[in-house]
Amino acid sequence: MERQLFEMLNKAAKEFVQKYVRPDGTLIWRSEWPGMDGSDDPYEGFMYLALLYALGGDEELREMALRIWEGVTWQWTEYGQIYRDFDAYYDWMHHGEGYLFFYFLGLADPFNLKSVQRAHRFASFYTGDDAEAQNYDAEKKLIRSPITGSRGPRHEMSEEDWCTHRGILDNYLAPFEDIPGVDFSSGTCPWSDNQVYRNIIRLMNERMAKGDVPLNLNATGLIAHAYMYSGDEELKKWVLDYVQAWRERAEQNGGIIPDNIGLSGEIGEYNDGKWWGGYYGWRWPHGFLTIIEPIVNASINAVLISGDLNRLRLAREQLDRNWELGHEENGSWVTPTKHFDSGWTAYRLPNPVYPIHLWTISMSEEDAARVDRIDKMPYDLDIDVPEYSGTNPNTGKLTKHYNGNTVQWFHYMRGKNPDYPKQILEANYKLVTRQLEKMRSEEGDPNNWISDGFSLGALSSIHKWQEMCPVYFEGLLQLTLGSPMHTSHGGLQHGRVRYFNADLERPGLPDGTAALVEALNADSVTLNLVNLDLFADKQIIIQAGMFGEHQFEKVMVTSQEGHVQETWPANSKWFLVKLLPGAGIRLHMTMNRYVNRPSYETPWGNPKDAVMISGREK
């Protein structure tokens, strides 16, 4: 079933690219695009080409991914959103989404010099080392605005910056409770009204545009990505210092993370001393979602680069504090997702996905208990074939990037539902089939999207590539890597194991082979490998951890019942398996986790040895 899904995805990817991409890598779309929004959506639409290749997809996908990344980068530079190959200015929800593509290129082609050098330069935008993009205050350990990028912090937003959002945001909660002409209690805000819009931009500039917000913790992914190329200890220190700075702010605020820090380092500096009300903060329509996701991402990044599992404490503390603020409602424990001037509100069932990500890293019963305490409806349902890349309006379940079965995978890893692998692969087939039908319909015709008008429908067309993309494969990630799918707003794709094709010296499973991670423990992983090719040997190099952060100790060949048949010493982050034609093998591998420096090193080389290109001094 895995091999059939690979074949289906390879073909679907090529048809998708053929339909929407010009030969030069640019997208068939409109001639102009205003505002600061934009590049994250086309990057998201095509980013899984790189990740599929890294799993073992066709060689052609690597070239396509690189070409499209270059094409989109050039195209949105011409539109005006990108400068020096990076978004000129935007927030770290959208940076986090879009630069997943860039992170996946590190897994697909770590020796691409453009990617290596860009990773170094992009990181410098946030470490304070770039003269033009002074986004970071190293002394106070804060990012100087919620709106940042290659042009530096955006302390004054314009009406043009937000013009593409106005019609959409009409149906969202107002960002402030005291906007003239807006009834905050209605839960909506008429951004399309010109006077209201002017007031919103004025208040955002006064209260939100300067200083740090939790959303900026997603920047740790960009820095960790650069660290895995270079091994630069200063990048490691930046991540650890920045996460620790936010933990200290939470302690200063009585345990709850504040959502706005002024340029002086003062909580609520531009918000009348209120610790709530910042950009994408406790009063924002997304509420807790855009606070806890960056915290989880950053805490995991800190563990990855330090090896210290205690670095999860910021995420654990915020989940626990939020839980303590809850109450019982209709027989379920609900927790607050927003804080207004009147106090905590918008109580919802907690999302179990966040503690599952912590458990995947820690393998701790402490984190499993954070999952098990939640009434997981609507998450604890049968296998889901998501209908939306976003929030399902009928169930409230978040399925961004069609990621809908993290809880179900967790149950499988905990010894429940042995049929899960078959079920999730069947669900993936259905999803890809449905996406192909959508892509081939009139709705999927890109010629219907290229109007230069600025109606709500025309502006929403920037999401069409994600909506039409057939290259989604949650199940392959879970089953082959032994990890949930990454979080959507900038989480790195983790894995307990990873594979390289030893014969072709490239990432991924060789053609005709399949893998199933069937058990995870703190010090071991159990893996089934099979060679479906009846005529050729297959040589697979298995790596301990997605980024080589773990170390294998022993490799035991076992029967399907678990009886040890052979034992081999490994003492490495890699070992080679040679599968004879039609052969399968079950391996139980003991390991030490988070003992190696994570990197994009492959069995054939290390990108940190790349020679950087230096321009002449001006």
Coordinates of C-alpha atoms in Angstrom, one line a residue:
M1 CA 0.0 0.0 0.0
E2 CA 2.9 2.4 0.7
R3 CA 4.4 1.7 -2.7
Q4 CA 1.1 2.2 -4.4
L5 CA 0.7 5.5 -2.6
F6 CA 4.3 6.6 -3.6
E7 CA 3.5 5.8 -7.2
M8 CA 0.2 7.7 -7.0
L9 CA 1.8 10.7 -5.4
N10 CA 4.7 10.8 -7.9
K11 CA 2.3 11.0 -10.8
A12 CA 0.0 13.5 -9.0
A13 CA 2.9 15.8 -8.2
K14 CA 4.0 15.9 -11.9
E15 CA 0.4 16.6 -13.1
F16 CA 0.0 19.3 -10.4
V17 CA 3.2 21.1 -11.5
Q18 CA 2.4 20.7 -15.2
K19 CA -1.0 22.4 -14.6
Y20 CA 0.1 25.4 -12.5
V21 CA 3.8 26.1 -13.1
R22 CA 5.5 27.6 -16.1
P23 CA 8.8 26.0 -17.3
D24 CA 10.8 28.7 -15.5
G25 CA 9.3 27.8 -12.1
T26 CA 6.9 30.8 -11.8
L27 CA 3.2 30.2 -11.2
I28 CA 0.4 30.9 -13.7
W29 CA -1.3 33.8 -11.9
R30 CA -2.1 37.4 -11.9
S31 CA 0.2 40.3 -13.0
E32 CA 0.2 42.2 -9.7
W33 CA -0.3 41.5 -6.0
P34 CA -0.5 44.2 -3.3
G35 CA 0.0 44.2 0.5
M36 CA 2.5 42.3 2.6
D37 CA 0.7 39.0 2.4
G38 CA 1.5 36.4 -0.2
S39 CA 4.6 34.3 -0.6
D40 CA 3.7 31.8 2.2
D41 CA 0.7 30.5 0.2
P42 CA 2.5 29.5 -3.0
Y43 CA 5.4 28.1 -1.0
E44 CA 2.9 26.0 1.0
G45 CA 1.2 24.9 -2.2
F46 CA 4.3 23.2 -3.5
M47 CA 6.5 22.5 -0.5
Y48 CA 5.6 18.8 -0.3
L49 CA 7.4 18.1 -3.5
A50 CA 10.6 18.4 -1.5
L51 CA 9.4 16.4 1.4
L52 CA 8.1 13.6 -0.8
Y53 CA 11.4 13.4 -2.5
A54 CA 13.2 13.2 0.9
L55 CA 11.0 10.2 1.8
G56 CA 11.8 8.4 -1.5
G57 CA 9.8 10.1 -4.2
D58 CA 10.9 10.3 -7.8
E59 CA 14.2 12.0 -8.6
E60 CA 12.4 14.5 -10.8
L61 CA 10.7 15.9 -7.7
R62 CA 13.9 17.3 -6.3
E63 CA 14.5 19.3 -9.5
M64 CA 10.9 20.5 -9.5
A65 CA 11.0 21.6 -5.9
L66 CA 14.2 23.6 -6.4
R67 CA 13.0 25.2 -9.6
I68 CA 9.6 26.2 -8.1
W69 CA 11.2 27.6 -4.9
E70 CA 13.4 29.8 -7.1
G71 CA 10.4 30.7 -9.4
V72 CA 8.1 31.7 -6.5
T73 CA 10.9 33.7 -4.8
W74 CA 11.6 35.6 -8.0
Q75 CA 7.8 36.1 -8.7
W76 CA 7.0 37.5 -5.3
T77 CA 10.1 39.7 -5.4
E78 CA 8.7 41.2 -8.5
Y79 CA 5.3 41.7 -6.9
G80 CA 7.1 43.4 -4.0
Q81 CA 6.7 41.1 -1.0
I82 CA 10.1 39.5 -1.1
Y83 CA 13.4 41.3 -0.8
R84 CA 16.9 39.6 -0.7
D85 CA 15.1 36.3 -1.2
F86 CA 13.1 36.6 2.0
D87 CA 9.9 38.2 2.9
A88 CA 10.5 41.9 3.3
Y89 CA 8.2 42.0 6.4
Y90 CA 5.4 39.9 7.7
D91 CA 4.6 37.9 10.9
W92 CA 5.9 34.6 12.1
M93 CA 2.7 32.7 11.6
H94 CA 3.0 33.3 7.8
H95 CA 6.8 33.1 7.8
G96 CA 6.5 29.8 9.7
E97 CA 4.1 28.4 7.1
G98 CA 6.0 29.5 4.0
Y99 CA 9.5 28.6 5.1
L100 CA 8.5 25.0 5.7
F101 CA 9.4 24.6 2.0
F102 CA 12.9 26.0 2.7
Y103 CA 13.4 23.6 5.7
F104 CA 12.3 20.6 3.5
L105 CA 14.9 21.6 0.9
G106 CA 17.5 20.9 3.6
L107 CA 16.2 17.3 3.8
A108 CA 15.9 16.9 0.1
D109 CA 19.2 18.5 -1.2
P110 CA 21.4 19.6 1.7
F111 CA 24.4 20.3 -0.6
N112 CA 22.6 22.9 -2.8
L113 CA 24.9 25.9 -2.3
K114 CA 22.1 28.4 -2.8
S115 CA 20.1 26.9 0.1
V116 CA 23.1 26.6 2.3
Q117 CA 24.1 30.2 1.8
R118 CA 20.6 31.5 2.1
A119 CA 20.1 29.6 5.4
H120 CA 23.1 31.5 6.8
R121 CA 21.9 34.8 5.5
F122 CA 18.3 34.4 6.6
A123 CA 19.4 33.5 10.1
S124 CA 21.5 36.7 10.2
F125 CA 18.2 38.7 9.8
Y126 CA 17.2 37.5 13.3
T127 CA 20.5 37.3 15.1
G128 CA 21.4 41.0 14.7
D129 CA 24.3 40.2 12.4
D130 CA 22.7 41.7 9.3
A131 CA 23.3 45.5 9.1
E132 CA 20.0 46.2 7.3
A133 CA 17.6 43.8 9.1
Q134 CA 18.0 44.7 12.7
N135 CA 15.1 42.6 13.9
Y136 CA 16.8 41.4 17.2
D137 CA 17.8 43.2 20.4
A138 CA 20.6 40.9 21.6
E139 CA 20.8 42.7 25.0
K140 CA 17.2 42.3 25.9
K141 CA 16.8 39.1 23.9
L142 CA 13.7 40.2 22.0
I143 CA 12.5 40.4 18.5
R144 CA 11.7 44.1 17.9
S145 CA 8.3 43.7 16.2
P146 CA 5.7 41.2 15.3
I147 CA 6.2 42.2 11.7
T148 CA 9.8 41.5 10.6
G149 CA 11.8 40.3 7.6
S150 CA 14.7 41.2 5.4
R151 CA 13.9 44.9 5.7
G152 CA 13.9 44.8 9.5
P153 CA 11.1 45.5 12.0
R154 CA 8.0 47.2 10.6
H155 CA 7.0 49.6 13.4
E156 CA 4.6 51.5 11.2
M157 CA 2.1 49.4 9.1
S158 CA 0.3 51.0 6.2
E159 CA -3.3 50.6 5.0
E160 CA -1.8 49.0 1.9
D161 CA -0.1 46.3 4.0
W162 CA -3.4 44.8 5.0
C163 CA -5.5 45.5 1.9
T164 CA -5.7 41.9 0.8
H165 CA -7.2 40.8 4.2
R166 CA -10.0 43.3 4.6
G167 CA -12.9 41.3 3.2
I168 CA -11.8 38.1 5.0
L169 CA -11.3 39.9 8.4
D170 CA -14.9 41.3 8.3
N171 CA -16.0 38.0 9.8
Y172 CA -13.3 37.9 12.5
L173 CA -13.2 39.2 16.0
A174 CA -12.0 42.8 16.3
P175 CA -8.3 43.1 17.4
F176 CA -9.3 45.7 20.1
E177 CA -12.3 46.3 22.3
D178 CA -12.4 50.0 21.8
I179 CA -12.4 50.6 18.1
P180 CA -14.7 53.5 17.3
G181 CA -17.8 52.2 15.5
V182 CA -17.2 48.5 16.3
D183 CA -19.3 46.4 18.6
F184 CA -16.7 44.1 20.0
S185 CA -19.4 41.7 21.5
S186 CA -20.6 40.9 18.0
G187 CA -17.5 38.9 17.3
T188 CA -17.1 40.6 13.9
C189 CA -15.3 43.7 12.8
P190 CA -16.0 45.6 9.5
W191 CA -12.5 46.0 8.1
S192 CA -14.2 46.9 4.8
D193 CA -15.5 50.1 6.3
N194 CA -12.9 52.7 5.4
Q195 CA -13.1 54.7 8.6
V196 CA -13.0 51.6 10.8
Y197 CA -10.1 50.3 8.8
R198 CA -8.1 53.6 9.4
N199 CA -8.8 53.3 13.1
I200 CA -7.6 49.7 13.2
I201 CA -4.3 50.5 11.5
R202 CA -3.8 53.5 13.7
L203 CA -4.4 51.4 16.9
M204 CA -2.3 48.5 15.6
N205 CA 0.6 50.9 15.1
E206 CA 0.2 52.4 18.5
R207 CA -0.3 49.1 20.5
M208 CA 1.0 46.2 18.4
A209 CA 3.7 47.1 16.0
K210 CA 6.6 47.5 18.4
G211 CA 8.1 44.8 20.6
D212 CA 8.0 41.1 20.9
V213 CA 5.2 38.5 20.8
P214 CA 5.1 34.7 21.4
L215 CA 4.4 34.2 17.7
N216 CA 8.1 35.1 17.1
L217 CA 9.2 31.9 18.8
N218 CA 8.6 30.3 15.4
A219 CA 11.8 32.1 14.3
T220 CA 13.7 29.4 16.3
G221 CA 13.0 27.1 13.4
L222 CA 14.8 29.3 10.9
I223 CA 17.8 29.5 13.3
A224 CA 17.8 25.8 14.0
H225 CA 17.7 25.1 10.3
A226 CA 20.8 27.3 9.7
Y227 CA 22.5 25.6 12.7
M228 CA 22.0 22.1 11.1
Y229 CA 23.8 23.3 8.0
S230 CA 26.7 25.1 9.8
G231 CA 27.0 23.8 13.4
D232 CA 27.6 27.4 14.4
E233 CA 27.4 27.5 18.2
E234 CA 26.2 31.1 18.2
L235 CA 23.1 30.0 16.5
K236 CA 22.5 27.3 19.1
K237 CA 23.0 29.8 21.8
W238 CA 20.5 32.2 20.2
V239 CA 17.7 29.6 20.2
L240 CA 18.3 28.6 23.8
D241 CA 18.6 32.2 25.0
Y242 CA 15.5 33.3 23.2
V243 CA 13.3 30.4 24.5
Q244 CA 14.6 31.0 28.0
A245 CA 13.8 34.8 27.8
W246 CA 10.2 33.9 27.1
R247 CA 10.1 31.5 30.0
E248 CA 11.3 34.3 32.3
R249 CA 8.6 36.6 30.9
A250 CA 6.0 34.0 31.8
E251 CA 7.4 33.6 35.3
Q252 CA 7.3 37.4 35.7
N253 CA 3.6 37.3 34.7
G254 CA 2.6 34.8 37.3
G255 CA 3.1 31.7 35.0
I256 CA 1.0 32.8 32.0
I257 CA 3.0 33.8 29.0
P258 CA 2.3 37.5 28.1
D259 CA 1.5 38.3 24.5
N260 CA 3.1 41.7 24.2
I261 CA 6.6 42.9 25.3
G262 CA 7.7 46.5 24.7
L263 CA 11.0 47.5 23.2
S264 CA 12.2 48.2 26.7
G265 CA 11.4 44.6 27.7
E266 CA 8.4 45.7 29.8
I267 CA 5.2 43.6 29.6
G268 CA 2.3 45.6 28.2
E269 CA 4.4 48.6 27.5
Y270 CA 2.2 49.9 24.6
N271 CA -1.0 48.4 25.9
D272 CA -1.7 50.2 29.1
G273 CA 0.2 47.6 31.1
K274 CA -2.1 44.7 29.9
W275 CA -0.3 41.4 29.4
W276 CA -3.0 40.4 26.9
G277 CA -4.0 42.1 23.6
G278 CA -0.8 41.7 21.5
Y279 CA -0.5 40.8 17.9
Y280 CA -1.8 37.2 17.4
G281 CA -2.2 37.1 21.1
W282 CA -4.8 36.3 23.7
R283 CA -7.4 38.7 22.3
W284 CA -6.6 37.8 18.6
P285 CA -9.2 35.6 16.8
H286 CA -6.9 32.6 16.9
G287 CA -6.2 33.0 20.7
F288 CA -4.3 30.1 22.3
L289 CA -3.6 28.4 19.0
T290 CA -1.1 31.0 17.8
I291 CA 0.4 31.2 21.3
I292 CA 0.9 27.5 22.1
E293 CA 2.1 26.4 18.6
P294 CA 5.2 28.6 18.5
I295 CA 5.9 27.6 22.1
V296 CA 5.7 23.9 21.3
N297 CA 7.8 24.4 18.1
A298 CA 10.5 26.4 20.0
S299 CA 10.6 24.1 22.9
I300 CA 11.2 21.1 20.6
N301 CA 13.8 23.1 18.7
A302 CA 15.6 23.8 21.9
V303 CA 15.7 20.0 22.8
L304 CA 16.9 19.1 19.3
I305 CA 19.9 21.4 19.4
S306 CA 20.8 21.0 23.0
G307 CA 19.9 17.4 23.8
D308 CA 18.3 18.5 27.0
L309 CA 14.7 17.2 27.4
N310 CA 14.1 19.7 30.2
R311 CA 13.9 22.3 27.5
L312 CA 10.3 21.2 27.0
R313 CA 9.3 22.9 30.2
L314 CA 8.1 26.2 28.7
A315 CA 5.5 24.2 26.6
R316 CA 4.6 21.9 29.4
E317 CA 4.1 24.8 31.8
Q318 CA 1.8 26.7 29.4
L319 CA -0.3 23.6 28.7
D320 CA -0.6 22.9 32.4
R321 CA -1.4 26.5 33.3
N322 CA -4.1 26.6 30.6
W323 CA -5.5 23.3 31.9
E324 CA -5.7 24.7 35.5
L325 CA -7.8 27.7 34.2
G326 CA -10.4 25.4 32.8
H327 CA -13.7 24.1 34.2
E328 CA -16.2 21.3 33.5
E329 CA -18.8 21.9 30.9
N330 CA -21.3 19.3 29.7
G331 CA -19.2 16.5 31.2
S332 CA -15.9 17.6 29.6
W333 CA -13.0 19.7 30.8
V334 CA -12.8 22.9 28.7
T335 CA -10.0 25.5 28.8
P336 CA -9.9 29.2 27.8
T337 CA -8.5 30.2 24.4
K338 CA -8.8 34.0 24.8
H339 CA -8.4 36.7 27.4
F340 CA -10.4 40.0 27.1
D341 CA -10.5 42.9 29.4
S342 CA -13.3 41.1 31.2
G343 CA -11.1 38.1 31.8
W344 CA -10.8 34.5 30.4
T345 CA -13.3 33.4 27.8
A346 CA -13.9 31.3 24.7
Y347 CA -13.6 27.9 26.5
R348 CA -13.0 25.0 24.2
L349 CA -11.9 21.3 24.4
P350 CA -8.1 21.4 24.5
N351 CA -6.2 20.2 21.4
P352 CA -4.4 16.9 22.2
V353 CA -2.0 17.4 19.2
Y354 CA 0.3 19.7 21.2
P355 CA 1.1 17.3 24.0
I356 CA 1.4 14.4 21.5
H357 CA 4.3 16.4 19.8
L358 CA 5.9 16.7 23.2
W359 CA 5.4 13.0 23.9
T360 CA 7.0 12.1 20.6
I361 CA 10.2 14.0 21.7
S362 CA 10.2 13.0 25.4
M363 CA 8.7 9.5 25.3
S364 CA 7.6 10.5 28.8
E365 CA 4.5 9.2 30.6
E366 CA 4.2 12.7 31.9
D367 CA 3.4 14.0 28.4
A368 CA 1.2 11.0 27.6
A369 CA -0.9 11.9 30.6
R370 CA -1.3 15.4 29.2
V371 CA -2.8 13.7 26.1
D372 CA -5.0 11.2 28.0
R373 CA -6.6 13.7 30.3
I374 CA -8.3 15.4 27.3
D375 CA -11.7 14.5 26.1
K376 CA -10.5 14.1 22.6
M377 CA -13.7 14.7 20.7
P378 CA -13.7 15.7 17.9
Y379 CA -10.1 14.4 17.6
D380 CA -10.6 10.9 18.9
L381 CA -12.8 9.8 16.0
D382 CA -12.3 7.2 13.3
I383 CA -9.7 7.8 10.7
D384 CA -10.2 11.2 9.2
V385 CA -10.1 12.2 5.5
P386 CA -9.9 15.9 6.0
E387 CA -12.0 18.1 3.8
Y388 CA -10.3 21.4 4.7
S389 CA -6.8 22.7 5.0
G390 CA -7.7 24.7 8.0
T391 CA -10.5 24.5 10.6
N392 CA -13.4 22.2 9.8
P393 CA -16.5 24.5 10.2
N394 CA -18.7 21.5 11.2
T395 CA -16.5 19.9 13.8
G396 CA -14.1 22.7 14.8
K397 CA -11.1 20.3 14.2
L398 CA -8.0 21.9 12.9
T399 CA -6.7 20.1 9.8
K400 CA -4.2 22.5 8.3
H401 CA -2.3 20.9 5.4
Y402 CA -4.8 18.1 5.6
N403 CA -3.2 16.8 8.8
G404 CA -6.1 15.0 10.6
N405 CA -4.9 11.9 12.3
T406 CA -2.2 12.7 14.9
V407 CA -4.3 11.4 17.8
Q408 CA -5.1 8.2 15.9
W409 CA -1.4 7.6 15.3
F410 CA -0.7 8.2 19.0
H411 CA -3.1 5.5 19.9
Y412 CA -1.4 3.1 17.5
M413 CA 2.0 3.9 19.0
R414 CA 0.5 3.3 22.4
G415 CA -0.6 -0.2 21.4
K416 CA -4.1 0.4 20.3
N417 CA -5.8 -0.1 16.9
P418 CA -3.3 -2.5 15.1
D419 CA -5.2 -1.8 11.9
Y420 CA -4.2 1.8 11.9
P421 CA -1.5 1.5 9.1
K422 CA -3.9 0.1 6.6
Q423 CA -6.6 2.5 7.6
I424 CA -4.4 5.7 7.3
L425 CA -3.0 4.6 3.9
E426 CA -6.6 4.0 2.6
A427 CA -7.5 7.5 3.9
N428 CA -4.5 9.0 2.1
Y429 CA -5.6 7.3 -1.1
K430 CA -9.0 8.8 -0.7
L431 CA -7.6 12.3 0.0
V432 CA -5.3 12.2 -3.0
T433 CA -8.1 11.0 -5.2
R434 CA -10.4 13.7 -4.1
Q435 CA -7.7 16.4 -4.5
L436 CA -7.1 15.1 -8.1
E437 CA -10.8 15.4 -8.9
K438 CA -10.8 19.0 -7.5
M439 CA -7.7 19.9 -9.4
R440 CA -9.1 18.6 -12.7
S441 CA -12.4 20.4 -12.2
E442 CA -13.3 23.8 -13.5
E443 CA -12.5 25.2 -10.0
G444 CA -9.0 24.0 -10.5
D445 CA -8.4 25.9 -13.8
P446 CA -5.7 28.5 -13.1
N447 CA -7.0 30.7 -15.9
N448 CA -10.1 31.4 -13.7
W449 CA -7.8 32.8 -10.9
I450 CA -5.7 35.4 -12.8
S451 CA -8.1 38.3 -12.7
D452 CA -6.4 41.5 -11.7
G453 CA -9.5 42.6 -9.7
F454 CA -9.5 43.0 -6.0
S455 CA -12.8 41.4 -5.0
L456 CA -12.8 39.0 -2.1
G457 CA -12.9 36.0 -4.5
A458 CA -10.0 37.3 -6.6
L459 CA -7.9 37.9 -3.5
S460 CA -8.7 34.5 -2.0
S461 CA -7.2 32.9 -5.1
I462 CA -3.8 33.0 -3.5
H463 CA -4.9 30.0 -1.4
K464 CA -5.8 27.9 -4.5
W465 CA -2.6 26.0 -4.8
Q466 CA -3.0 24.6 -1.3
E467 CA -6.6 23.8 -2.0
M468 CA -5.9 22.0 -5.3
C469 CA -2.6 20.3 -4.3
P470 CA -2.9 16.5 -4.4
V471 CA 0.5 15.9 -2.7
Y472 CA -0.5 15.2 0.9
F473 CA 0.8 12.1 2.7
E474 CA 0.3 12.2 6.4
G475 CA 0.3 8.4 6.7
L476 CA 3.6 7.9 4.9
L477 CA 5.3 10.3 7.3
Q478 CA 3.8 8.7 10.4
L479 CA 4.5 5.1 9.3
T480 CA 7.9 5.4 7.8
L481 CA 9.5 8.0 10.1
G482 CA 7.7 7.1 13.4
S483 CA 6.6 10.7 14.0
P484 CA 3.5 12.9 13.6
M485 CA 3.3 15.3 10.7
H486 CA 4.9 18.7 11.5
T487 CA 2.9 21.5 13.0
S488 CA 1.7 23.8 10.3
H489 CA 3.1 27.2 11.4
G490 CA 6.8 26.4 11.2
G491 CA 7.4 23.1 12.9
L492 CA 10.4 21.0 11.6
Q493 CA 9.5 17.6 10.4
H494 CA 10.9 15.2 13.0
G495 CA 11.3 11.4 12.7
R496 CA 12.7 8.7 14.9
V497 CA 14.4 7.2 11.9
R498 CA 15.2 8.3 8.4
Y499 CA 16.4 6.4 5.2
F500 CA 18.9 6.8 2.5
N501 CA 19.2 4.9 -0.8
A502 CA 22.7 3.5 -0.6
D503 CA 22.9 2.5 -4.3
L504 CA 21.9 5.9 -5.6
E505 CA 23.4 7.9 -2.8
R506 CA 20.2 10.0 -2.2
P507 CA 17.7 10.5 0.5
G508 CA 14.6 8.2 0.9
L509 CA 13.5 4.6 0.6
P510 CA 14.6 2.9 -2.6
D511 CA 12.0 2.1 -5.2
G512 CA 10.1 -1.1 -4.3
T513 CA 10.8 -0.9 -0.6
A514 CA 8.5 0.0 2.3
A515 CA 9.0 0.7 6.0
L516 CA 6.8 0.6 9.1
V517 CA 7.7 1.9 12.5
E518 CA 5.5 -0.2 14.7
A519 CA 6.8 0.6 18.2
L520 CA 8.6 3.5 19.9
N521 CA 10.2 3.6 23.3
A522 CA 12.5 6.0 25.1
D523 CA 15.5 3.9 24.2
S524 CA 14.4 1.8 21.2
V525 CA 12.4 1.6 18.0
T526 CA 11.0 -1.4 16.2
L527 CA 10.9 -1.3 12.4
N528 CA 9.7 -3.5 9.6
L529 CA 11.4 -3.3 6.2
V530 CA 10.3 -5.1 3.0
N531 CA 11.7 -5.4 -0.5
L532 CA 8.8 -5.9 -2.9
D533 CA 11.1 -6.2 -5.9
L534 CA 11.5 -9.9 -6.7
F535 CA 14.6 -9.3 -9.0
A536 CA 16.9 -6.9 -7.3
D537 CA 18.7 -6.4 -4.0
K538 CA 18.0 -3.1 -2.2
Q539 CA 20.5 -1.4 0.1
I540 CA 19.0 1.0 2.7
I541 CA 21.0 3.1 5.1
I542 CA 18.9 3.8 8.3
Q543 CA 19.7 7.0 10.2
A544 CA 18.9 7.5 13.9
G545 CA 16.7 10.6 13.9
M546 CA 15.6 12.9 11.2
F547 CA 18.7 15.0 11.7
G548 CA 21.0 12.3 13.0
E549 CA 20.4 13.5 16.5
H550 CA 20.2 10.0 18.0
Q551 CA 22.8 7.1 18.1
F552 CA 22.1 3.5 17.5
E553 CA 23.6 1.0 20.1
K554 CA 22.5 -2.4 19.0
V555 CA 20.4 -3.8 16.1
M556 CA 18.5 -7.0 16.7
V557 CA 16.9 -9.0 14.0
T558 CA 13.6 -10.4 15.5
S559 CA 10.8 -12.7 14.5
Q560 CA 7.3 -11.1 14.1
E561 CA 6.6 -12.4 17.6
G562 CA 9.6 -10.5 18.9
H563 CA 12.1 -13.3 19.4
V564 CA 15.7 -12.1 18.9
Q565 CA 17.4 -14.1 16.1
E566 CA 20.6 -12.1 15.7
T567 CA 22.2 -9.1 17.4
W568 CA 24.7 -6.7 15.8
P569 CA 26.6 -3.7 17.4
A570 CA 25.9 -0.4 15.7
N571 CA 27.4 2.4 17.8
S572 CA 26.7 4.9 15.1
K573 CA 23.9 7.1 13.8
W574 CA 23.8 5.0 10.6
F575 CA 23.8 1.4 9.6
L576 CA 23.3 -0.4 6.3
V577 CA 20.6 -3.1 5.6
K578 CA 20.8 -5.2 2.4
L579 CA 17.4 -6.6 1.5
L580 CA 17.5 -9.6 -0.9
P581 CA 14.7 -9.8 -3.6
G582 CA 11.3 -10.3 -2.0
A583 CA 12.8 -10.2 1.5
G584 CA 11.5 -8.6 4.7
I585 CA 13.1 -8.0 8.0
R586 CA 12.0 -6.9 11.5
L587 CA 14.5 -4.9 13.4
H588 CA 14.6 -3.8 17.1
M589 CA 17.1 -1.1 17.5
T590 CA 18.3 0.3 20.9
M591 CA 19.5 3.9 20.9
N592 CA 20.6 6.9 22.9
R593 CA 18.5 9.8 21.9
Y594 CA 19.6 13.4 21.4
V595 CA 23.3 12.7 21.9
N596 CA 24.5 13.9 18.5
R597 CA 24.6 17.4 17.0
P598 CA 21.7 17.5 14.6
S599 CA 22.7 18.3 11.1
Y600 CA 21.9 17.8 7.4
E601 CA 24.9 15.5 7.1
T602 CA 24.4 12.5 4.9
P603 CA 26.5 9.3 4.7
W604 CA 28.4 10.9 1.8
G605 CA 29.1 14.4 3.1
N606 CA 28.4 17.3 5.4
P607 CA 27.1 20.6 4.1
K608 CA 29.0 22.5 6.8
D609 CA 32.1 21.9 4.7
A610 CA 30.6 24.0 1.8
V611 CA 32.7 27.0 0.8
M612 CA 30.6 30.1 1.0
I613 CA 30.6 32.6 -1.8
S614 CA 31.7 36.1 -0.7
G615 CA 31.0 39.2 -2.8
R616 CA 33.6 42.0 -3.1
E617 CA 33.5 44.8 -0.6
K618 CA 31.6 47.8 -1.8

